[in-house]
Amino acid sequence: MRRFTDLYLALDGTNSTAEKTAMLVDYFHSAPDADAAWVVAFLTGNRPKGTGATGLLRDLCLRHTGHPAWLFDECRSAVGDLSETVALLLPPPDTATDEPLHVVMRARVLALIGVDAEAKERIITEAWTVLDAESRLVYHKLVRGGFRVGVQRKTVAKALAKVAGVDLDLVVHRLTGRFRPTAADFRRLLDPPSPDEHLDRPYPFFLANGLEGEVESLGPPTDWVAEEKWDGIRAQLIVRNDSIRLWSRGEESIGPMFPELVAAAQLPPGTVLDGEVLIWGEHGPRSFFELQRRLNRRVAPAPQLSLFGEESARFIAYDLLESDGIDRRPEPFESRRSRLERLLAQRTADVIGISPLVPFADWSELAAIRNGCAGRGTEGLMLKRRESIYGVGRTRGEDGWIKWKVDPFTLDAVLIGAQPGSGRRANLHTDCTFAVWDRREEPACLVTFAKAYSGLDQAEIESLDRWIRTNTVARRGPFREVRPEQVFELAFEGIQRSTRHRSGLAVRFPRILRWRKDKPADEADDLETLAGLLPASGT
Amino acid sequence: MLLEPTVDGLWCEAGGFHVDPWRPVPLAVVTHAHADHATPGCGRYLASERTLDVMRVRFSKDLEGTPVDWGTPIELGQCRVSLHPAGHVLGSAQIRIECDAEVLCVTGDYKREADPTAEPFEVVPCDTLLTESTFGLPIYRWPDPSTVFERMNAWWRENAAAGRTTVFLSYAFGKAQRILAGLDASIGPIGVHGSLVGPNSVYTRAGIRLPDVLRADADSAATLAGGGAIVCPPSATGTPWIRRFNGPEGARMGFVSGWMQVRGRRRWRAVDRGFILSDHADWDGLISTVRASGARRVGVTHGSSEVLARYLQEKLELETFVVPTRYVGESPPTSAAPPEASTDEGVPDREREE
């Protein structure tokens, strides 16, 4: 555990990606596989859920220290983090024993799940007697779930690739899907490549960039195809042997939430499609909001299927990554597209559909089509080069996918702070400050560009307010700085240079379109994208 | 009460003097030479000899001041006033005021840990105690300073081996000299910001052993870059001045302050490392000092005043009150922090936006 605590504190204590990678390489080299497996799980977002013992931590801490509750709350508000507050308040242990991380996980964290309050108390109290003060902080975070460290997934993959001496893309692929924190799974990350190894996981998603500059700069329109940019959940439909899986880009298995899609996906084994999950209404795709309602439902038992009736989900495929069990990603787009069309042509069920190509003769015609996308319920257009392969992650330039969204401008920003609104919202943090990544800096840092009032509904406002209160890292008067973790899609009408915000840019009429709970902060938009929206005159 | 808050600061009617006034007054009794306690422009100062030395270096050579020996009472009006070491920085004093068999003690800033660069704290029995409360929350409990120095030196050694200059950010008077005294000069050359030079000379004259240091400037840059350690105020961060000392692998910033107890503080500052070393009493130090003084009335100032006052009232059943400080809108350290220029713990006060 101590080794992991040191790693956690060291990662937390540096801003340099190179150093973080070096620390991880060190750790993966020296830690037992069973411990390293947990670290991979924590750092790649496959964190265990909470154990439901959060409230107990505070109560137990009060009992152990004899402090009054009001004093605890003062401390909590000064620290901005419950795990850390409890760790700072507890008296130091008499003797600390160094147990391996995986033992702590099994005996002192996972053991909390499903036992009664008395047993939980016993387990936590005993943990406090063996853990040193800093390890307790880490322990509390594990107990509460949602454990986060400021390390990008890619950094973890790089470190693993270095330790294993294998290709980075291979490790990225191996980390795709839900990583199970066992020693055997960790060793498998480091294995030499083998042909069948990816059978149970999705491919790394190929991500799109916003259009930079004028569309004409892309060259001859005949080199490109255009598709609608769907406003749904990006997902891979994976049909292999006798299993059908649906993986979201957030790397959650979302099949159980969309049973009608899984039921309809009778495709030949060895097929992987990339596409978008949408709720389809009478007049086309419904808003993202409808999808979120479905996501929140988590599992729809079969008898309820009929309830979805007219509001059924569809999977709109736009790429084919695997057919006949063969990885087709290195083939040019056109070839993958014709395979996709042949595959889906034999089908009549429209639950699994195909994203139609949008024909256009020249860029100006396409621009006009794009302007009409609101009527078609899409966000704009996607542009893909006919010759391009299906890459890994985000590829800039011509070989990448380009999203050409329609006005109003929208982008995904990170919430960095908030203060209470006024009147009815006086007690709720609705006045939010947003930032985008400045990637000119290494490591990237967040720069503010907009303050926006919540366009969320009352339930979301309240839920966001709770989140802000429990994730405050610093306070300046009524302004609370929060952990930069939550991503929101903002819309705005115009953009100009301004000294009002750190980014040097200000936007007109910013408003929150939606809370992107599905998107990690790392993937929010960057300053370059924002600056790319400036009018050509640049001022 | 013997001291009353006024617009100029704490005023002693019976003695005809102010304690740590924040505006120029005719007669000022000063606890120590930090800018938030010592104000230039007063008619006359009474303070410890070292405090006057530092004030002369920082304010004016011709400052009108009378040194007061430790523990030796002087008569002021109807009061007997004496100074007792507070352990905060060199020369820092608690002020004991006795009048008509009532004893009041103003602690000023103080700490209870051993520090070779400051006279050790002395408990002053009194009826009324005015205590500081900069770190008046139980989350603040200081690690053993010798362990902190070991970590600082180990970090420096590690940086030097990797070709990275080590920078310790700290207030120029007090903390900086304590750091210098704790650094292991065998690791490499030590450079100091110009603002440390004056205070350093006072310490050496007082017989405090500090390592040999270079003034960090264009001439010493080549010597210091890479293997050296630089001690400078936090305001030097991000300036061209500090960049000239970058080693082949750049530089690493370490912030040395009690605030570093809380991780959020470190991230807010975006420093590479935080070292928990404070010249103020931690929670246990505050409580034990209040107990040891035997005071029945306790005034709390400078920091988490309300919290500590409420705690002392509820738990120790003492009569408590909050003494105003010069800061407007004083609040716990995570909210509006006092301005960097006038606090000895260098609380970050970076503007975020608007």
PDB file of C-alpha atoms in Angstrom, chain A residues 56-68 72 86 89-93 120-130 136 140, chain B residues 141 315:
ATOM      1  CA  LEU A  56     -19.620   6.352   7.998  1.00  0.00           C
ATOM      2  CA  LEU A  57     -16.153   7.862   7.496  1.00  0.00           C
ATOM      3  CA  ARG A  58     -17.314  11.180   8.940  1.00  0.00           C
ATOM      4  CA  ASP A  59     -19.194   9.626  11.863  1.00  0.00           C
ATOM      5  CA  LEU A  60     -16.325   7.336  12.763  1.00  0.00           C
ATOM      6  CA  CYS A  61     -13.865  10.209  12.511  1.00  0.00           C
ATOM      7  CA  LEU A  62     -15.968  12.284  14.918  1.00  0.00           C
ATOM      8  CA  ARG A  63     -16.047   9.413  17.377  1.00  0.00           C
ATOM      9  CA  HIS A  64     -12.304   8.820  17.109  1.00  0.00           C
ATOM     10  CA  THR A  65     -11.259  12.446  17.490  1.00  0.00           C
ATOM     11  CA  GLY A  66     -13.986  13.648  19.850  1.00  0.00           C
ATOM     12  CA  HIS A  67     -14.355  16.754  17.680  1.00  0.00           C
ATOM     13  CA  PRO A  68     -17.774  18.391  17.451  1.00  0.00           C
ATOM     14  CA  PHE A  72     -15.368  18.750  11.303  1.00  0.00           C
ATOM     15  CA  VAL A  86     -10.624  12.540   7.751  1.00  0.00           C
ATOM     16  CA  LEU A  89      -7.931  14.733  11.576  1.00  0.00           C
ATOM     17  CA  LEU A  90      -7.285  11.186  12.748  1.00  0.00           C
ATOM     18  CA  PRO A  91      -4.581  10.687  15.336  1.00  0.00           C
ATOM     19  CA  PRO A  92      -1.530   8.992  13.831  1.00  0.00           C
ATOM     20  CA  PRO A  93      -1.485   5.185  14.107  1.00  0.00           C
ATOM     21  CA  LYS A 120     -18.248  -1.761   7.998  1.00  0.00           C
ATOM     22  CA  GLU A 121     -17.230   0.092  11.134  1.00  0.00           C
ATOM     23  CA  ARG A 122     -15.063  -2.784  12.245  1.00  0.00           C
ATOM     24  CA  ILE A 123     -13.329  -3.011   8.870  1.00  0.00           C
ATOM     25  CA  ILE A 124     -12.621   0.736   8.620  1.00  0.00           C
ATOM     26  CA  THR A 125     -11.461   1.059  12.217  1.00  0.00           C
ATOM     27  CA  GLU A 126      -9.095  -1.834  11.733  1.00  0.00           C
ATOM     28  CA  ALA A 127      -7.784  -0.311   8.509  1.00  0.00           C
ATOM     29  CA  TRP A 128      -6.990   2.889  10.402  1.00  0.00           C
ATOM     30  CA  THR A 129      -4.857   0.969  12.866  1.00  0.00           C
ATOM     31  CA  VAL A 130      -2.603  -0.426  10.136  1.00  0.00           C
ATOM     32  CA  ARG A 136      -5.355   6.581   4.928  1.00  0.00           C
ATOM     33  CA  HIS A 140     -10.639   6.761   2.024  1.00  0.00           C
TER      34      HIS A 140
ATOM     35  CA  ARG B 141      -0.687  19.423  12.802  1.00  0.00           C
ATOM     36  CA  LYS B 315     -14.455  22.610  25.109  1.00  0.00           C
TER      37      LYS B 315
END
